[in-house]
XYZ file of C-alpha atoms in Angstrom:
744
model
C 5.252 23.269 -30.569
C 3.560 22.113 -27.251
C 2.906 25.759 -26.142
C 0.944 26.494 -29.493
C -0.842 23.281 -29.219
C -2.085 23.974 -25.721
C -3.756 27.161 -27.035
C -5.484 25.264 -29.982
C -9.002 25.354 -28.648
C -10.249 23.602 -31.712
C -8.310 20.364 -30.974
C -10.482 18.332 -28.500
C -7.653 16.233 -27.374
C -5.434 19.279 -26.554
C -8.430 20.956 -24.768
C -9.320 18.185 -22.561
C -5.706 17.442 -21.653
C -4.770 20.994 -20.970
C -7.717 21.229 -18.604
C -6.013 18.757 -16.228
C -2.557 20.139 -16.129
C -2.300 19.560 -12.426
C -0.468 16.390 -13.252
C 2.988 16.902 -14.719
C 2.768 13.545 -16.634
C 0.178 14.974 -18.864
C 2.548 17.421 -20.462
C 4.890 14.396 -21.174
C 2.036 12.372 -22.594
C 1.000 15.301 -24.806
C 4.564 15.864 -26.101
C 4.944 12.298 -26.891
C 1.723 12.281 -28.664
C 2.639 15.301 -30.785
C 6.101 13.874 -31.465
C 4.435 10.838 -33.152
C 3.081 13.112 -35.977
C -0.165 12.826 -37.789
C -2.509 9.778 -37.619
C -1.498 8.816 -41.218
C 2.354 8.800 -40.212
C 1.602 6.825 -37.157
C -0.312 4.169 -39.155
C 2.531 3.905 -41.572
C 5.088 3.535 -38.658
C 3.054 0.982 -36.706
C 2.035 -1.101 -39.724
C 5.454 -3.059 -39.679
C 5.544 -3.451 -35.794
C 4.435 -6.806 -34.080
C 1.200 -7.323 -32.386
C 0.637 -8.473 -28.859
C -1.120 -11.804 -28.150
C -2.493 -12.847 -24.712
C 0.367 -15.280 -24.556
C 2.567 -12.180 -24.417
C 0.466 -10.143 -22.004
C -1.271 -12.640 -19.604
C 0.492 -13.875 -16.463
C -0.298 -17.384 -17.611
C 0.962 -16.893 -21.127
C 4.067 -18.609 -22.536
C 5.883 -15.321 -23.441
C 4.746 -13.218 -20.469
C 8.094 -13.436 -18.682
C 9.627 -11.765 -21.702
C 7.203 -8.952 -21.795
C 7.647 -7.650 -18.296
C 10.408 -5.006 -17.267
C 13.697 -6.423 -16.366
C 14.759 -6.668 -12.821
C 17.639 -7.444 -10.425
C 16.977 -9.308 -7.279
C 18.766 -7.595 -4.450
C 19.120 -8.016 -0.796
C 21.420 -6.444 1.982
C 24.222 -8.029 4.002
C 24.503 -5.250 6.525
C 25.476 -2.347 4.586
C 26.668 -4.565 1.641
C 24.535 -4.862 -1.362
C 24.139 -8.313 -2.820
C 22.606 -9.273 -6.103
C 20.994 -12.612 -6.138
C 20.888 -14.798 -9.291
C 20.192 -18.430 -9.997
C 23.778 -19.652 -10.005
C 25.740 -16.699 -8.407
C 25.657 -14.201 -5.659
C 27.333 -10.832 -6.496
C 28.613 -8.010 -4.288
C 27.589 -4.727 -5.734
C 29.870 -1.767 -5.472
C 27.689 1.124 -4.036
C 29.783 3.828 -5.509
C 30.054 2.322 -9.042
C 27.513 -0.281 -9.360
C 30.051 -2.734 -10.394
C 29.736 -6.350 -9.362
C 32.111 -9.015 -8.166
C 31.020 -12.739 -7.593
C 30.656 -13.395 -3.854
C 30.059 -17.183 -4.409
C 28.240 -19.702 -6.788
C 26.033 -22.397 -6.430
C 28.869 -24.937 -7.271
C 31.087 -23.204 -4.522
C 28.268 -24.067 -1.784
C 27.792 -27.540 -3.246
C 31.550 -28.134 -3.020
C 31.801 -26.792 0.500
C 29.046 -28.968 1.632
C 30.132 -32.100 -0.150
C 26.839 -32.354 -2.343
C 26.247 -33.538 -5.573
C 24.109 -31.873 -8.328
C 21.465 -34.290 -7.638
C 21.236 -33.676 -3.878
C 22.709 -30.148 -3.785
C 21.616 -26.460 -3.959
C 20.389 -25.641 -7.350
C 19.665 -21.830 -7.165
C 20.487 -18.944 -4.930
C 17.712 -16.434 -5.558
C 16.259 -17.237 -2.126
C 19.533 -16.678 -0.153
C 19.428 -14.288 2.684
C 22.077 -12.667 4.829
C 20.510 -12.359 8.466
C 23.648 -11.230 10.432
C 24.977 -7.959 9.328
C 28.401 -8.430 11.089
C 28.963 -12.172 10.144
C 29.734 -13.770 6.653
C 26.774 -16.193 7.016
C 24.296 -17.002 4.273
C 20.983 -18.631 5.046
C 19.882 -21.241 2.307
C 16.909 -23.758 2.227
C 17.316 -26.880 0.216
C 17.198 -30.542 0.740
C 14.402 -30.160 3.253
C 16.721 -28.167 5.429
C 17.535 -24.559 6.523
C 21.323 -24.261 6.390
C 23.670 -21.403 7.508
C 26.918 -21.345 5.411
C 29.959 -19.383 6.234
C 31.218 -18.190 2.858
C 34.445 -17.100 4.198
C 35.449 -20.385 6.066
C 33.544 -22.145 3.261
C 31.748 -24.426 5.501
C 28.230 -25.203 6.983
C 27.952 -23.851 10.617
C 24.305 -24.797 11.396
C 21.294 -26.663 9.886
C 17.732 -27.546 10.891
C 14.848 -29.381 9.175
C 12.773 -26.753 7.349
C 9.036 -26.409 8.304
C 8.268 -23.995 5.491
C 5.951 -26.267 3.378
C 3.682 -26.904 6.303
C 0.557 -24.910 7.126
C 2.444 -22.095 8.785
C 5.987 -21.488 10.049
C 8.199 -18.776 11.548
C 12.073 -18.805 11.961
C 13.736 -16.610 14.390
C 17.294 -15.584 13.338
C 18.565 -14.674 16.720
C 17.665 -17.817 18.634
C 17.285 -19.985 15.510
C 14.277 -21.624 16.937
C 11.331 -22.361 14.701
C 7.572 -22.321 15.285
C 5.254 -24.354 12.889
C 1.662 -25.557 12.266
C 1.249 -29.111 11.083
C -2.026 -31.073 11.016
C -3.701 -28.007 12.567
C -1.382 -28.541 15.798
C 1.313 -25.941 16.699
C 4.849 -27.156 17.367
C 8.078 -25.908 18.504
C 11.410 -26.893 16.967
C 14.701 -26.180 18.913
C 17.723 -24.744 17.310
C 20.028 -27.396 18.776
C 18.347 -30.210 16.809
C 16.403 -31.578 19.717
C 13.153 -33.334 19.485
C 10.253 -31.186 18.286
C 7.728 -30.165 21.066
C 3.874 -30.351 20.360
C 2.344 -27.285 21.916
C -1.351 -28.015 21.283
C -3.692 -31.003 21.003
C -6.936 -29.480 20.139
C -6.195 -27.997 16.763
C -8.765 -28.481 14.027
C -10.573 -26.715 11.216
C -12.621 -25.208 13.939
C -9.806 -24.461 16.422
C -7.108 -22.740 14.284
C -3.481 -22.059 15.720
C -0.738 -19.972 14.456
C -2.380 -18.693 11.289
C -3.942 -15.440 10.209
C -7.164 -14.520 11.760
C -10.001 -12.156 11.198
C -9.854 -13.176 7.516
C -6.621 -11.201 6.836
C -8.196 -7.698 7.703
C -6.286 -5.122 9.723
C -3.076 -5.813 8.137
C -2.746 -9.290 9.475
C -0.876 -11.826 7.411
C 0.435 -14.364 9.964
C -0.369 -15.880 13.262
C 3.078 -16.592 14.716
C 5.187 -13.727 16.377
C 8.505 -14.388 17.905
C 9.989 -12.039 20.545
C 13.086 -10.138 19.452
C 15.386 -12.494 21.261
C 13.664 -15.540 20.087
C 12.710 -16.978 23.399
C 9.080 -16.353 23.518
C 6.504 -17.116 20.923
C 3.068 -15.192 20.640
C 0.522 -16.920 18.651
C -3.061 -16.675 17.562
C -5.667 -19.229 18.590
C -8.864 -18.678 16.789
C -12.020 -20.497 17.801
C -14.464 -20.574 14.940
C -16.592 -23.602 16.178
C -19.537 -21.137 16.519
C -19.241 -19.833 12.805
C -21.564 -21.159 10.312
C -20.174 -23.508 7.543
C -20.518 -22.332 3.983
C -20.910 -25.462 1.771
C -17.963 -25.558 -0.563
C -17.738 -28.513 -2.730
C -14.676 -30.495 -4.046
C -15.332 -31.350 -7.788
C -12.262 -33.580 -8.295
C -13.530 -36.962 -6.815
C -15.897 -39.001 -8.907
C -18.463 -38.268 -6.427
C -17.990 -34.694 -5.364
C -17.192 -34.155 -1.651
C -18.415 -31.405 0.898
C -15.472 -29.354 2.172
C -17.111 -26.507 4.078
C -15.492 -23.361 4.920
C -16.014 -21.259 8.150
C -17.528 -18.029 6.659
C -18.832 -15.486 9.049
C -21.202 -13.125 7.176
C -22.132 -9.503 8.205
C -24.422 -9.483 11.171
C -23.811 -13.189 11.824
C -21.898 -14.945 14.754
C -18.076 -14.284 14.389
C -15.221 -16.389 15.541
C -13.373 -15.656 18.979
C -9.529 -15.047 18.846
C -7.220 -15.276 21.882
C -3.309 -14.796 21.957
C -1.034 -17.335 23.529
C 2.592 -17.088 24.655
C 5.020 -20.155 24.670
C 8.168 -19.485 26.829
C 11.149 -21.586 25.532
C 12.930 -21.271 28.792
C 10.074 -22.625 30.989
C 8.364 -24.881 28.480
C 4.995 -23.356 29.393
C 2.170 -21.609 27.554
C -0.199 -18.933 28.850
C -2.858 -16.688 27.254
C -3.081 -12.964 27.649
C -5.727 -11.963 29.843
C -7.401 -9.649 27.392
C -10.981 -10.338 28.526
C -13.922 -11.733 26.682
C -12.944 -12.214 23.014
C -16.578 -12.328 21.825
C -17.192 -9.544 19.174
C -13.645 -8.195 19.490
C -10.587 -7.937 17.106
C -7.068 -8.346 18.234
C -4.648 -7.019 15.647
C -1.194 -5.878 15.051
C 0.737 -7.732 17.717
C 4.196 -6.257 18.520
C 6.903 -7.038 20.999
C 8.974 -4.601 23.131
C 12.767 -4.741 22.418
C 13.601 -6.449 25.716
C 11.050 -9.242 24.742
C 9.076 -8.607 28.102
C 6.006 -6.916 26.904
C 3.353 -7.596 24.173
C 1.371 -4.845 22.459
C -1.934 -5.079 20.714
C -4.318 -2.972 18.956
C -7.888 -4.104 20.132
C -11.012 -3.177 18.321
C -14.783 -3.516 19.207
C -16.927 -5.184 16.657
C -18.337 -1.946 15.439
C -14.747 -0.974 14.550
C -15.183 2.548 15.829
C -13.236 2.151 19.159
C -9.609 1.036 18.895
C -7.098 0.825 21.883
C -3.454 -0.064 22.123
C -2.998 -2.294 25.164
C 0.229 -3.787 26.731
C 0.608 -7.152 28.415
C 3.156 -8.690 30.623
C 4.538 -11.641 28.463
C 5.624 -13.682 31.507
C 2.138 -13.710 33.288
C -0.219 -12.595 30.669
C -1.611 -9.789 32.897
C -2.936 -6.641 31.439
C -0.539 -3.846 32.006
C -2.437 -0.850 30.742
C -4.035 1.027 27.833
C -1.634 3.492 26.214
C -3.646 4.961 23.470
C -7.465 5.124 22.353
C -8.780 6.320 19.147
C -12.513 6.422 18.111
C -14.428 7.721 15.047
C -18.037 8.174 14.152
C -17.502 5.843 11.273
C -14.627 3.521 11.709
C -10.858 3.253 12.767
C -8.779 0.916 10.533
C -5.453 -0.091 12.218
C -3.124 -1.593 9.565
C 0.348 -1.574 11.141
C 1.955 -2.488 14.552
C 3.863 0.025 16.574
C 7.623 0.146 15.969
C 10.084 0.974 18.658
C 12.981 3.371 17.963
C 16.151 1.314 17.598
C 18.100 3.719 19.655
C 15.552 4.429 22.330
C 13.467 1.406 23.878
C 11.210 3.726 25.672
C 9.738 5.258 22.573
C 7.745 4.002 19.686
C 6.027 5.142 16.567
C 2.259 4.638 15.863
C 0.363 5.198 12.467
C -3.009 6.708 12.546
C -5.486 8.630 10.255
C -6.735 10.696 13.276
C -6.047 13.981 11.609
C -7.394 12.984 8.268
C -4.395 11.418 6.576
C -2.276 8.347 7.779
C 0.654 9.902 9.669
C 3.262 9.036 12.262
C 3.058 9.856 16.020
C 5.889 9.530 18.568
C 4.778 7.884 21.938
C 6.626 6.829 25.213
C 5.785 3.484 26.979
C 3.823 5.487 29.456
C 1.342 6.214 26.738
C 2.252 9.889 26.362
C 1.928 11.249 22.774
C 5.195 13.243 22.552
C 4.589 14.673 19.037
C 3.198 14.307 15.444
C 6.069 13.375 13.381
C 4.605 13.889 10.020
C 1.591 15.980 8.810
C 0.065 17.265 5.611
C -2.490 16.371 3.007
C -0.905 13.376 2.036
C -0.234 9.771 3.432
C 2.509 7.850 4.843
C 2.235 4.595 2.863
C 4.876 2.605 4.618
C 7.708 2.741 7.142
C 10.667 1.261 5.317
C 12.985 1.255 8.322
C 15.176 3.542 10.458
C 18.528 5.218 9.966
C 20.108 4.631 13.439
C 22.979 7.194 13.124
C 20.649 10.075 11.879
C 17.868 8.962 14.426
C 15.355 9.188 11.657
C 12.686 7.242 10.119
C 12.624 6.249 6.402
C 9.110 6.351 4.908
C 7.277 5.896 1.603
C 4.632 8.543 0.941
C 2.641 10.216 -1.746
C 3.602 13.848 -0.754
C 5.034 14.554 -4.268
C 1.910 13.574 -6.026
C -1.313 11.493 -5.047
C -0.348 9.127 -7.876
C 3.420 8.800 -6.930
C 5.162 6.812 -4.185
C 8.447 8.383 -3.068
C 11.165 7.707 -0.266
C 11.692 10.274 2.472
C 13.705 10.602 5.709
C 12.112 12.121 8.677
C 13.900 13.328 11.593
C 12.503 12.196 14.990
C 13.658 15.047 16.711
C 12.608 18.064 14.294
C 10.354 16.326 11.989
C 12.232 17.618 8.874
C 11.736 15.550 5.779
C 14.183 15.011 3.258
C 13.621 13.351 -0.174
C 15.736 10.508 -0.853
C 15.041 9.723 -4.467
C 14.511 11.615 -7.797
C 11.012 12.940 -6.798
C 9.437 11.167 -9.856
C 7.469 7.948 -10.353
C 6.700 5.090 -8.064
C 9.559 3.779 -5.973
C 10.103 0.578 -4.132
C 12.979 1.045 -1.768
C 15.063 -1.638 -0.001
C 17.037 -0.277 3.126
C 20.441 -1.340 4.336
C 20.778 -2.405 8.036
C 22.033 0.937 9.206
C 19.533 2.861 7.061
C 22.210 4.839 5.253
C 21.782 3.049 1.763
C 18.936 2.461 -0.311
C 18.528 -0.019 -3.261
C 15.918 2.238 -5.003
C 13.798 0.421 -7.807
C 11.403 2.671 -9.516
C 9.244 3.160 -12.524
C 7.678 6.284 -14.199
C 5.009 6.420 -16.968
C 7.866 6.309 -19.473
C 10.520 4.131 -17.699
C 9.919 0.327 -17.322
C 12.175 0.044 -14.443
C 15.431 1.678 -13.275
C 17.437 0.886 -10.107
C 19.847 3.099 -8.254
C 21.900 2.990 -5.303
C 21.066 5.953 -2.855
C 23.304 7.253 -0.175
C 21.282 9.091 2.449
C 24.303 10.814 3.856
C 25.810 12.268 0.662
C 22.617 12.243 -1.193
C 24.359 10.671 -4.221
C 22.337 8.422 -6.482
C 24.415 5.857 -8.305
C 22.808 4.357 -11.435
C 22.862 0.612 -11.265
C 20.372 -1.075 -13.605
C 18.204 0.249 -16.442
C 15.679 -2.204 -17.878
C 15.262 -2.528 -21.599
C 11.973 -1.734 -22.924
C 10.344 -5.226 -23.158
C 7.801 -3.868 -25.697
C 10.359 -2.661 -28.222
C 9.082 -3.356 -31.786
C 5.537 -3.769 -30.755
C 2.565 -1.668 -31.607
C 2.341 0.010 -28.206
C -0.818 1.856 -27.388
C -0.936 5.579 -26.364
C -1.136 5.903 -22.456
C -2.230 9.198 -20.794
C -3.333 10.436 -17.452
C -5.308 13.394 -16.028
C -7.892 14.500 -13.464
C -11.586 15.277 -13.456
C -13.831 16.531 -10.625
C -15.637 14.120 -8.512
C -19.498 14.218 -8.130
C -18.865 16.382 -5.068
C -17.494 19.029 -7.473
C -14.331 19.701 -5.592
C -12.185 16.531 -5.322
C -9.793 15.781 -7.888
C -9.949 12.079 -9.327
C -7.202 10.700 -11.397
C -7.822 8.674 -14.568
C -5.755 6.627 -17.076
C -6.713 6.259 -20.774
C -5.330 3.773 -23.215
C -5.784 4.393 -26.996
C -4.892 2.307 -29.935
C -1.375 2.797 -31.344
C -2.922 4.140 -34.585
C -5.407 6.217 -32.745
C -7.325 8.702 -35.178
C -9.050 11.423 -33.498
C -11.513 11.762 -36.436
C -12.945 8.278 -35.824
C -15.236 6.998 -33.124
C -14.137 4.180 -30.854
C -15.963 1.745 -28.545
C -14.878 2.425 -25.043
C -14.497 0.063 -22.056
C -14.494 1.357 -18.637
C -12.332 -0.810 -16.327
C -13.426 -0.392 -12.651
C -12.520 -1.560 -9.150
C -13.339 1.317 -6.886
C -13.141 -0.265 -3.571
C -11.206 0.259 -0.297
C -7.423 -0.385 -0.108
C -6.677 -0.304 -3.915
C -6.058 1.944 -6.662
C -5.725 1.626 -10.404
C -3.900 4.786 -11.698
C -0.305 5.629 -10.502
C 2.884 6.867 -11.727
C 4.371 3.534 -12.730
C 5.183 2.303 -16.170
C 2.360 3.158 -18.550
C 0.473 4.587 -15.506
C -0.055 1.288 -13.870
C -1.911 0.038 -16.902
C -3.052 -3.594 -16.968
C -1.955 -5.876 -19.807
C -5.423 -6.737 -20.864
C -6.087 -3.007 -21.609
C -3.005 -3.041 -24.045
C -4.596 -6.058 -25.816
C -8.041 -4.389 -26.167
C -6.530 -1.046 -27.378
C -4.787 -3.207 -30.094
C -8.259 -4.431 -31.100
C -9.460 -0.866 -31.447
C -11.017 0.051 -28.208
C -10.303 2.830 -25.934
C -9.858 1.947 -22.283
C -10.736 4.193 -19.372
C -9.797 3.842 -15.755
C -10.906 6.192 -12.768
C -10.056 5.945 -9.136
C -13.186 7.123 -7.542
C -13.722 8.232 -3.948
C -13.413 5.222 -1.560
C -10.087 4.023 -3.009
C -6.762 4.264 -1.110
C -4.026 6.732 -0.473
C -6.160 9.953 -0.495
C -6.996 10.352 3.131
C -9.924 9.461 5.571
C -12.668 11.787 4.070
C -11.836 10.486 0.529
C -12.086 6.871 1.730
C -15.003 7.246 4.063
C -17.263 8.890 1.533
C -18.799 5.549 0.864
C -19.654 4.459 4.425
C -23.079 2.710 4.815
C -23.802 2.881 1.269
C -21.090 1.057 -0.869
C -21.246 1.695 -4.515
C -23.177 4.870 -4.528
C -20.665 7.610 -4.350
C -18.441 5.345 -6.494
C -21.030 5.249 -9.189
C -21.452 8.931 -9.107
C -17.847 9.588 -9.574
C -17.726 6.887 -12.349
C -20.539 8.573 -14.208
C -18.521 11.850 -13.996
C -15.796 10.004 -15.896
C -18.479 8.775 -18.381
C -19.705 12.230 -18.951
C -16.009 13.244 -19.647
C -15.787 10.400 -22.103
C -19.038 11.496 -23.953
C -17.433 14.975 -24.386
C -14.650 13.482 -26.414
C -15.533 13.417 -30.151
C -13.663 10.149 -30.617
C -15.601 8.122 -28.063
C -18.684 6.427 -29.380
C -21.204 7.124 -26.730
C -23.410 4.315 -28.123
C -20.713 1.613 -27.518
C -19.578 2.103 -23.816
C -18.824 -1.060 -21.885
C -17.725 -1.943 -18.271
C -15.579 -4.625 -16.739
C -14.270 -5.175 -13.190
C -13.531 -8.088 -10.765
C -14.480 -8.643 -7.125
C -15.437 -5.132 -5.861
C -15.043 -4.018 -9.482
C -17.529 -6.869 -10.265
C -20.070 -5.345 -7.881
C -19.363 -1.830 -9.504
C -19.804 -3.345 -12.994
C -23.252 -4.801 -12.330
C -24.235 -1.665 -10.205
C -23.474 0.467 -13.136
C -25.050 -1.779 -15.623
C -28.326 -1.817 -13.652
C -28.374 1.710 -12.353
C -27.542 3.221 -15.858
C -29.027 0.655 -18.217
C -29.167 3.028 -21.141
C -25.486 4.080 -20.740
C -23.562 0.728 -20.692
C -24.272 -1.652 -23.637
C -21.944 -4.478 -22.334
C -20.497 -5.506 -19.073
C -18.205 -8.341 -17.740
C -18.208 -8.773 -13.939
C -15.909 -11.194 -12.313
C -16.373 -12.607 -8.749
C -18.994 -9.891 -7.918
C -20.462 -8.982 -4.633
C -24.157 -8.975 -5.232
C -25.536 -8.289 -1.558
C -23.194 -7.212 1.111
C -25.173 -9.262 3.753
C -23.545 -12.261 2.287
C -20.031 -10.811 2.518
C -17.735 -11.527 5.573
C -18.038 -9.827 8.814
C -15.080 -7.862 9.272
C -14.943 -5.929 5.953
C -18.716 -5.896 5.503
C -19.526 -4.375 8.799
C -16.707 -1.869 8.699
C -18.022 -0.221 5.652
C -21.793 -1.042 5.842
C -22.266 -1.688 9.562
C -24.465 -4.438 10.711
C -27.582 -5.290 8.467
C -29.877 -4.754 11.521
C -28.584 -1.290 12.256
C -28.336 -0.195 8.488
C -31.132 -2.099 6.734
C -31.844 0.898 4.314
C -28.133 0.810 3.263
C -28.096 -2.961 2.669
C -31.396 -2.698 0.716
C -30.197 0.266 -1.398
C -26.857 -1.449 -2.408
C -28.244 -4.895 -2.959
C -28.222 -5.840 -6.645
C -30.813 -8.552 -6.398
C -33.630 -6.199 -6.821
C -31.763 -4.317 -9.681
C -31.783 -7.439 -11.861
C -34.922 -6.364 -13.529
C -33.283 -3.184 -14.751
C -30.676 -4.977 -16.819
C -30.701 -4.241 -20.381
C -27.235 -4.566 -21.841
C -25.332 -8.059 -22.222
C -23.813 -9.044 -18.958
C -21.313 -11.727 -18.677
C -20.581 -12.998 -15.094
C -17.384 -15.080 -14.442
C -16.553 -16.609 -11.176
C -14.426 -19.445 -9.538
C -16.656 -22.244 -8.383
C -14.714 -22.581 -5.162
C -14.513 -18.935 -4.264
C -13.843 -18.493 -0.451
C -13.827 -14.758 -0.668
C -17.049 -13.778 -2.623
C -18.925 -16.966 -2.138
C -20.940 -18.525 -5.087
C -24.297 -17.451 -3.495
C -23.614 -13.963 -4.868
C -23.476 -14.567 -8.381
C -25.869 -17.428 -8.701
C -28.539 -15.526 -6.907
C -28.317 -12.723 -9.368
C -28.621 -15.186 -12.309
C -31.525 -16.852 -10.487
C -33.164 -13.409 -10.416
C -32.647 -12.748 -14.001
C -34.079 -16.230 -14.914
C -37.014 -15.473 -12.752
C -37.773 -12.272 -14.600
C -37.139 -13.724 -18.063
C -34.094 -11.627 -18.603
C -32.012 -13.038 -21.574
C -28.957 -10.706 -21.737
C -27.318 -12.497 -19.047
C -24.493 -14.986 -19.539
C -22.523 -16.985 -17.031
C -18.942 -18.694 -16.971
C -17.953 -20.555 -14.083
C -14.257 -21.818 -13.624
C -14.661 -25.133 -11.803
C -11.293 -25.321 -10.110
C -10.727 -21.616 -9.458
C -10.920 -19.700 -6.203
C -11.475 -15.858 -6.132
C -8.892 -15.110 -8.663
C -8.310 -17.195 -11.901
C -4.614 -17.911 -12.501
C -2.474 -19.734 -14.975
C -3.703 -21.165 -18.117
C -7.422 -20.688 -16.877
C -6.580 -16.923 -16.817
C -5.709 -17.252 -20.515
C -9.068 -18.756 -21.183
C -10.744 -16.101 -18.996
C -9.466 -13.095 -20.832
C -10.082 -14.722 -24.261
C -13.627 -15.065 -23.113
C -13.947 -11.630 -21.720
C -12.325 -10.041 -24.893
C -14.699 -12.158 -27.304
C -17.722 -10.877 -25.217
C -16.735 -7.402 -25.896
C -16.000 -8.246 -29.568
C -19.482 -9.847 -29.856
C -21.713 -7.256 -28.200
C -19.743 -3.894 -28.238
């Protein structure tokens, strides 16, 4: 029995698992392991099963789509749930989950008089922008079309600008803003002539696109007012930023295609925010003062479309202010909120107004140590903290207007879970809206009453239910079959160890071969990322395991993944432990994981490898050079080598300016660690990487050459940027696998 097994102190697997019973998933993993029987029984059962290939597991593989959990693509038409498919749209009965056809591709083409050659071919991108009207928005034939599926006719169309440099369509006014040839344009809803709003756009003057290198939660540069009659947009002047010499290798004679890349401590770009008024045809700029060494983030509009709100940061990123502006004049109205921190403030979300009260908005902040919600009025008065506790609000999903509540995603149930809650604005009372397990991705209906709840657990590939926030009923809608049925599936488990500080719990995932035998010793690969705004271990299917881990386990390796301090969703102190010395606390935590591995009788302590990409590449080389006698083999992808070569926003947030923190930059640089390398190290990098520029990895290789170090290998991918995709990725993971096979 599980109970007696837990008391078996002679069983090292049981002892180590039982020591981390804080995670309820470990009991399930243990029970599943015991249910499989003895190693001999497992070997016999798995002998007849199929083996995975990289074509099965890798995103660029020919069979990858058949190996991922099934899904249903859902959207809301008001409070009506609609399933989108290639050739049909279905209405889904929220009480029973049964479906009826709403319309088909053939229906739409017939209504519009289109032929199969020039008509609509798929419906999976359809949207229903008006909750009270039977209108579907479709994009095809170079046009954006609104079709009335009750009247069976097209009611509006407009040339689509979605394939250009940037675009944003407003469903209220039906106006479009877009960027083409670096210039900003306005396209009116009535089919009139497009209006060019700028003339000086270029690679140095950037309009309407994401600024500050996508930091601070910024993903776009065009922001329509709620009524669609005013457009706020970013203007980024990067003429003063140094060019980084990227090269286009495709022509017979390679061409110079430089990238504006502001490095830590160097001159940064200057951003301003413009406002175009459709009614007057005039453009003005917010009077926010000198933009030099400042960041303008999280642009938001008031519900009446008259006021613009921005979170503004100083270059040191330790002083954040919420400021309002008059959209008609650009004048600064006032400062509503200020937050400072001795390390850094990290705004990631714009304010959100309550749909039932235009005088109040919700702001997210980590000021009490965890990301929580705070209620403010438009005078800047903090009315109350809406959520609190040693857990984080991960997202605001939406609002329930009738209940006057906010729907959020949080990890209150467990640090490795994501669950959906309803928060009363009046009382702060929280109500769980899902089953309290696993990792949930909710889609909210327009009223906020209904949720299409897609979720996974470590044992469930994907289930989707339809949840009613009023009755609390959860209707089963879709269950994905196990796409790995009939394959030799590895053993997945999860637990915790203490961080190097001796008190903090760190979550780990382990992947062992399907025919794992505790009497044998296995080579082990530590997969690592470790940086901010990311995590590896969670309560999704197989604990969020990456496909390559399955492939390696099949080849007889153990994979171990640990989320060290500095990673996301654990609160400010956990995340800021790495401030001014990136990689140092992370390494200490990862070495706690290695000590745990060494305590396991089935881990071969003489055959431990490490692999990671980007920040994980930095961590891989850091571990290889700081603990050269521990790690026999490493593969580092796109690694940061010296933080003074990384971009200014990220680099200075976590490391400060190189002139202010020279000791930190010196200590974390891997250039002077190259002479410590003993094990075999493969570095892989895209040759046109705009994120971690080529200077990093090539400088480390050069240092190895200068010091006659021969255990370094290098694999560039000529056409790849920071990540390697498609068939190139298949080559990459074959390369990584073979490297561990050759040397570990």
